[in-house]
């Protein structure tokens, strides 16, 4: 099976950056509901800078994704700036207009993050625009090949899947920043805020994970003809690899929630905080790998 490396890499960076922009912008609204106090505000400053970088990279990777798709259509990268080819791509294909809308959303996201003052309003706009960019991918993928009710169901499943995944994976970044910043003079105050943010994230995390799993299974059922395809087709095996990585993420998340979080109330608070931070970094690493598999999955033919 041949992998289109520029296309897969562009999709991988695109998925990761949009999920960071969405999940990290959404995080303060549920994990720090009463607004960020001085220390949390500083931790979110780091996150805000990363969200801005992620937005720029999401736009650049979208352009590389388009160029790779166009190169496949016209037989090479030399022709991708040809005006007729661009016109045919954007105006004479079913996905061209989707890309025009997506580019407008991505440019708006970059402008909002570059021009607006750091505020809850900016975070809300950034969460909404990156959510729209993530959801609109559904019209570029396999789901869009359906018609009627089946199309609606598959688009809905796809949208719920990538938004739940974005909330979880993107939320891990500000959470890691909070834990990394914890520790000097005002430890007391900050630890309690960290504990509260960890508890709120882990509570909503259960909902995100359940949604990802249910829609992941649904997406698999929509794509595969027989359950044996899971083991006998490259597409099926890619789903198995993805689900296994997801399983490892669940183990790290469950250990955080049921083993380490309760220990934060005990004398071993310091060890528990360090173990939590390590586990969150493991989850982040596995999440990046899952997105790599997702980047390949959408370019593969589900059925032989
Ligand atoms: C943290 C966990 C997960 C993340 C971050 C994730 C991410 C994604 C992304 C970004 C896509 C869109 C791919 C595209 O547009 O081409 C996707 C699609 C999909 N995911 Fe997941 N996913 C996760 C877990 C799962 C699980 C556990 C399963 C299976 C049980 C699954 C099965 C699928 C399927 C079948 C698709 C459809 C791909 C297509 O359109 O051909 N995912 N996922």
mmCIF file of N, CA and C and ligand atoms in Angstrom, residues 11 15-16 19 65 134 137-138 140-143 158 161-162 164-166 168-169 209 212-224 230 235 238-240 242-247 249 286-288 290-291 293-300 302, ligand 1:
data_model
loop_
_atom_site.group_PDB
_atom_site.id
_atom_site.type_symbol
_atom_site.label_atom_id
_atom_site.label_comp_id
_atom_site.label_asym_id
_atom_site.label_seq_id
_atom_site.Cartn_x
_atom_site.Cartn_y
_atom_site.Cartn_z
ATOM 1 N N UNK A 11 -1.827 16.495 6.626
ATOM 2 C CA UNK A 11 -3.061 16.193 7.371
ATOM 3 C C UNK A 11 -2.753 16.001 8.856
ATOM 4 N N UNK A 15 -4.500 18.194 11.631
ATOM 5 C CA UNK A 15 -5.368 17.645 12.689
ATOM 6 C C UNK A 15 -4.844 18.058 14.067
ATOM 7 N N UNK A 16 -3.532 17.886 14.311
ATOM 8 C CA UNK A 16 -2.940 18.172 15.622
ATOM 9 C C UNK A 16 -3.110 19.650 15.981
ATOM 10 N N UNK A 19 -6.685 20.568 16.706
ATOM 11 C CA UNK A 19 -7.142 20.010 17.990
ATOM 12 C C UNK A 19 -6.535 20.798 19.163
ATOM 13 N N UNK A 65 -1.833 20.561 2.225
ATOM 14 C CA UNK A 65 -2.829 19.522 1.956
ATOM 15 C C UNK A 65 -3.475 19.768 0.597
ATOM 16 N N UNK A 134 -12.477 22.052 12.281
ATOM 17 C CA UNK A 134 -12.405 20.588 12.512
ATOM 18 C C UNK A 134 -13.644 19.897 11.930
ATOM 19 N N UNK A 137 -14.081 19.281 8.124
ATOM 20 C CA UNK A 137 -13.304 18.204 7.492
ATOM 21 C C UNK A 137 -14.222 17.057 7.062
ATOM 22 N N UNK A 138 -15.358 16.926 7.771
ATOM 23 C CA UNK A 138 -16.271 15.811 7.479
ATOM 24 C C UNK A 138 -16.689 15.812 6.006
ATOM 25 N N UNK A 140 -14.888 16.566 3.570
ATOM 26 C CA UNK A 140 -13.745 16.240 2.700
ATOM 27 C C UNK A 140 -13.455 14.734 2.728
ATOM 28 N N UNK A 141 -14.073 14.007 3.682
ATOM 29 C CA UNK A 141 -13.680 12.616 3.922
ATOM 30 C C UNK A 141 -14.638 11.589 3.336
ATOM 31 N N UNK A 142 -14.497 10.366 3.790
ATOM 32 C CA UNK A 142 -15.308 9.251 3.270
ATOM 33 C C UNK A 142 -16.792 9.459 3.540
ATOM 34 N N UNK A 143 -17.104 10.099 4.669
ATOM 35 C CA UNK A 143 -18.526 10.281 5.041
ATOM 36 C C UNK A 143 -19.274 11.052 3.947
ATOM 37 N N UNK A 158 -18.905 11.768 12.443
ATOM 38 C CA UNK A 158 -17.560 12.290 12.202
ATOM 39 C C UNK A 158 -17.323 13.557 13.023
ATOM 40 N N UNK A 161 -16.984 12.932 16.610
ATOM 41 C CA UNK A 161 -15.726 12.206 16.845
ATOM 42 C C UNK A 161 -14.548 13.173 16.943
ATOM 43 N N UNK A 162 -14.410 14.053 15.948
ATOM 44 C CA UNK A 162 -13.224 14.924 15.945
ATOM 45 C C UNK A 162 -13.328 16.036 16.992
ATOM 46 N N UNK A 164 -14.870 15.716 20.028
ATOM 47 C CA UNK A 164 -14.574 15.077 21.321
ATOM 48 C C UNK A 164 -13.069 14.800 21.426
ATOM 49 N N UNK A 165 -12.475 14.318 20.314
ATOM 50 C CA UNK A 165 -11.036 14.046 20.308
ATOM 51 C C UNK A 165 -10.245 15.343 20.499
ATOM 52 N N UNK A 166 -10.704 16.433 19.863
ATOM 53 C CA UNK A 166 -10.033 17.722 19.989
ATOM 54 C C UNK A 166 -10.110 18.263 21.403
ATOM 55 N N UNK A 168 -10.365 16.565 24.148
ATOM 56 C CA UNK A 168 -9.500 15.780 25.041
ATOM 57 C C UNK A 168 -8.027 16.059 24.761
ATOM 58 N N UNK A 169 -7.594 15.813 23.529
ATOM 59 C CA UNK A 169 -6.171 15.948 23.207
ATOM 60 C C UNK A 169 -5.713 17.400 23.339
ATOM 61 N N UNK A 209 -14.085 10.808 26.190
ATOM 62 C CA UNK A 209 -13.590 9.459 25.841
ATOM 63 C C UNK A 209 -14.734 8.561 25.373
ATOM 64 N N UNK A 212 -15.717 9.627 21.889
ATOM 65 C CA UNK A 212 -14.718 9.207 20.894
ATOM 66 C C UNK A 212 -14.894 7.728 20.582
ATOM 67 N N UNK A 213 -15.051 6.926 21.644
ATOM 68 C CA UNK A 213 -15.154 5.475 21.454
ATOM 69 C C UNK A 213 -16.416 5.108 20.672
ATOM 70 N N UNK A 214 -17.568 5.667 21.088
ATOM 71 C CA UNK A 214 -18.835 5.331 20.413
ATOM 72 C C UNK A 214 -18.800 5.757 18.946
ATOM 73 N N UNK A 215 -18.330 6.975 18.663
ATOM 74 C CA UNK A 215 -18.307 7.439 17.273
ATOM 75 C C UNK A 215 -17.196 6.756 16.489
ATOM 76 N N UNK A 216 -16.116 6.361 17.174
ATOM 77 C CA UNK A 216 -15.056 5.616 16.502
ATOM 78 C C UNK A 216 -15.570 4.266 16.030
ATOM 79 N N UNK A 217 -16.328 3.594 16.912
ATOM 80 C CA UNK A 217 -16.920 2.301 16.536
ATOM 81 C C UNK A 217 -17.942 2.512 15.409
ATOM 82 N N UNK A 218 -18.751 3.553 15.538
ATOM 83 C CA UNK A 218 -19.747 3.845 14.486
ATOM 84 C C UNK A 218 -19.049 4.107 13.152
ATOM 85 N N UNK A 219 -18.015 4.951 13.152
ATOM 86 C CA UNK A 219 -17.278 5.236 11.912
ATOM 87 C C UNK A 219 -16.721 3.947 11.308
ATOM 88 N N UNK A 220 -16.250 3.048 12.186
ATOM 89 C CA UNK A 220 -15.675 1.785 11.691
ATOM 90 C C UNK A 220 -16.764 0.927 11.050
ATOM 91 N N UNK A 221 -17.921 0.877 11.683
ATOM 92 C CA UNK A 221 -19.035 0.085 11.136
ATOM 93 C C UNK A 221 -19.475 0.662 9.788
ATOM 94 N N UNK A 222 -19.476 2.013 9.675
ATOM 95 C CA UNK A 222 -19.876 2.639 8.404
ATOM 96 C C UNK A 222 -18.888 2.287 7.289
ATOM 97 N N UNK A 223 -17.601 2.134 7.657
ATOM 98 C CA UNK A 223 -16.569 1.956 6.632
ATOM 99 C C UNK A 223 -16.351 0.498 6.251
ATOM 100 N N UNK A 224 -16.446 -0.399 7.234
ATOM 101 C CA UNK A 224 -16.057 -1.786 6.965
ATOM 102 C C UNK A 224 -17.274 -2.631 6.573
ATOM 103 N N UNK A 230 -11.487 -5.959 9.626
ATOM 104 C CA UNK A 230 -10.611 -5.334 10.629
ATOM 105 C C UNK A 230 -9.212 -5.966 10.601
ATOM 106 N N UNK A 235 -6.976 -0.916 5.763
ATOM 107 C CA UNK A 235 -7.803 0.078 6.445
ATOM 108 C C UNK A 235 -8.222 -0.444 7.826
ATOM 109 N N UNK A 238 -5.373 -0.476 10.227
ATOM 110 C CA UNK A 238 -5.085 0.895 10.698
ATOM 111 C C UNK A 238 -6.041 1.266 11.834
ATOM 112 N N UNK A 239 -7.304 0.870 11.726
ATOM 113 C CA UNK A 239 -8.265 1.135 12.813
ATOM 114 C C UNK A 239 -7.835 0.393 14.085
ATOM 115 N N UNK A 240 -7.382 -0.853 13.926
ATOM 116 C CA UNK A 240 -6.936 -1.634 15.089
ATOM 117 C C UNK A 240 -5.749 -0.959 15.779
ATOM 118 N N UNK A 242 -5.005 2.181 15.685
ATOM 119 C CA UNK A 242 -5.518 3.417 16.290
ATOM 120 C C UNK A 242 -6.243 3.116 17.612
ATOM 121 N N UNK A 243 -7.078 2.076 17.573
ATOM 122 C CA UNK A 243 -7.831 1.715 18.784
ATOM 123 C C UNK A 243 -6.885 1.227 19.889
ATOM 124 N N UNK A 244 -5.793 0.551 19.504
ATOM 125 C CA UNK A 244 -4.827 0.072 20.514
ATOM 126 C C UNK A 244 -4.117 1.263 21.169
ATOM 127 N N UNK A 245 -3.705 2.232 20.362
ATOM 128 C CA UNK A 245 -3.064 3.432 20.918
ATOM 129 C C UNK A 245 -4.043 4.163 21.845
ATOM 130 N N UNK A 246 -5.296 4.219 21.402
ATOM 131 C CA UNK A 246 -6.353 4.838 22.215
ATOM 132 C C UNK A 246 -6.491 4.092 23.539
ATOM 133 N N UNK A 247 -6.414 2.759 23.482
ATOM 134 C CA UNK A 247 -6.485 1.927 24.694
ATOM 135 C C UNK A 247 -5.366 2.286 25.674
ATOM 136 N N UNK A 249 -3.850 5.171 25.842
ATOM 137 C CA UNK A 249 -4.177 6.506 26.387
ATOM 138 C C UNK A 249 -5.162 6.355 27.539
ATOM 139 N N UNK A 286 0.943 9.755 22.940
ATOM 140 C CA UNK A 286 0.093 8.739 22.296
ATOM 141 C C UNK A 286 -0.963 9.410 21.420
ATOM 142 N N UNK A 287 -1.489 10.546 21.890
ATOM 143 C CA UNK A 287 -2.491 11.290 21.114
ATOM 144 C C UNK A 287 -1.931 11.738 19.776
ATOM 145 N N UNK A 288 -0.669 12.186 19.784
ATOM 146 C CA UNK A 288 -0.035 12.616 18.527
ATOM 147 C C UNK A 288 0.090 11.421 17.569
ATOM 148 N N UNK A 290 -1.891 8.710 17.550
ATOM 149 C CA UNK A 290 -3.245 8.380 17.073
ATOM 150 C C UNK A 290 -3.601 9.269 15.884
ATOM 151 N N UNK A 291 -3.243 10.555 15.995
ATOM 152 C CA UNK A 291 -3.557 11.477 14.900
ATOM 153 C C UNK A 291 -2.766 11.136 13.644
ATOM 154 N N UNK A 293 -2.098 8.090 12.709
ATOM 155 C CA UNK A 293 -2.849 6.995 12.087
ATOM 156 C C UNK A 293 -4.117 7.541 11.428
ATOM 157 N N UNK A 294 -4.769 8.508 12.100
ATOM 158 C CA UNK A 294 -5.972 9.122 11.514
ATOM 159 C C UNK A 294 -5.622 9.824 10.198
ATOM 160 N N UNK A 295 -4.432 10.439 10.154
ATOM 161 C CA UNK A 295 -4.021 11.153 8.939
ATOM 162 C C UNK A 295 -3.864 10.185 7.760
ATOM 163 N N UNK A 296 -3.407 8.965 8.062
ATOM 164 C CA UNK A 296 -3.269 7.940 7.008
ATOM 165 C C UNK A 296 -4.639 7.344 6.671
ATOM 166 N N UNK A 297 -5.420 7.053 7.718
ATOM 167 C CA UNK A 297 -6.712 6.344 7.571
ATOM 168 C C UNK A 297 -7.623 7.019 6.534
ATOM 169 N N UNK A 298 -7.737 8.315 6.618
ATOM 170 C CA UNK A 298 -8.645 9.043 5.727
ATOM 171 C C UNK A 298 -8.192 9.054 4.275
ATOM 172 N N UNK A 299 -6.917 8.659 4.016
ATOM 173 C CA UNK A 299 -6.430 8.623 2.622
ATOM 174 C C UNK A 299 -6.510 7.205 2.054
ATOM 175 N N UNK A 300 -6.882 6.239 2.913
ATOM 176 C CA UNK A 300 -6.941 4.841 2.445
ATOM 177 C C UNK A 300 -8.340 4.491 1.933
ATOM 178 N N UNK A 302 -11.363 2.291 2.211
ATOM 179 C CA UNK A 302 -11.860 1.367 3.256
ATOM 180 C C UNK A 302 -12.120 -0.047 2.739
HETATM 181 C C1 LIG B 1 -7.922 9.862 20.970
HETATM 182 C C2 LIG B 1 -8.480 9.045 20.139
HETATM 183 C C3 LIG B 1 -8.848 9.372 18.709
HETATM 184 C C4 LIG B 1 -8.525 10.448 17.935
HETATM 185 C C5 LIG B 1 -7.675 11.644 18.304
HETATM 186 C C6 LIG B 1 -9.140 10.260 16.624
HETATM 187 C C7 LIG B 1 -9.036 11.161 15.581
HETATM 188 C C8 LIG B 1 -9.660 11.002 14.362
HETATM 189 C C9 LIG B 1 -9.606 11.957 13.266
HETATM 190 C C10 LIG B 1 -8.841 13.265 13.281
HETATM 191 C C11 LIG B 1 -10.361 11.462 12.250
HETATM 192 C C12 LIG B 1 -10.620 12.112 10.880
HETATM 193 C C13 LIG B 1 -9.780 11.440 9.840
HETATM 194 C C14 LIG B 1 -10.060 12.018 8.448
HETATM 195 O O1 LIG B 1 -10.728 12.997 8.260
HETATM 196 O O2 LIG B 1 -9.569 11.452 7.507
HETATM 197 C C15 LIG B 1 -10.880 10.200 12.692
HETATM 198 C C16 LIG B 1 -11.654 9.393 11.911
HETATM 199 C C17 LIG B 1 -11.936 8.102 12.249
HETATM 200 N N1 LIG B 1 -11.678 7.477 13.466
HETATM 201 FE FE1 LIG B 1 -10.801 8.281 15.060
HETATM 202 N N2 LIG B 1 -9.817 9.064 16.624
HETATM 203 C C18 LIG B 1 -9.653 8.485 17.870
HETATM 204 C C19 LIG B 1 -10.139 7.285 18.307
HETATM 205 C C20 LIG B 1 -10.733 6.377 17.456
HETATM 206 C C21 LIG B 1 -11.117 5.044 17.851
HETATM 207 C C22 LIG B 1 -10.941 4.465 19.256
HETATM 208 C C23 LIG B 1 -11.634 4.442 16.729
HETATM 209 C C24 LIG B 1 -12.181 3.045 16.551
HETATM 210 C C25 LIG B 1 -12.763 2.360 17.481
HETATM 211 C C26 LIG B 1 -11.586 5.418 15.641
HETATM 212 C C27 LIG B 1 -12.022 5.191 14.340
HETATM 213 C C28 LIG B 1 -12.095 6.171 13.352
HETATM 214 C C29 LIG B 1 -12.656 5.952 12.009
HETATM 215 C C30 LIG B 1 -13.200 4.639 11.453
HETATM 216 C C31 LIG B 1 -12.567 7.169 11.334
HETATM 217 C C32 LIG B 1 -13.076 7.496 9.897
HETATM 218 C C33 LIG B 1 -11.937 7.625 8.961
HETATM 219 C C34 LIG B 1 -12.464 7.838 7.563
HETATM 220 O O3 LIG B 1 -13.172 8.783 7.296
HETATM 221 O O4 LIG B 1 -12.135 7.028 6.732
HETATM 222 N N3 LIG B 1 -11.036 6.586 16.116
HETATM 223 N N4 LIG B 1 -10.439 9.937 13.977
#
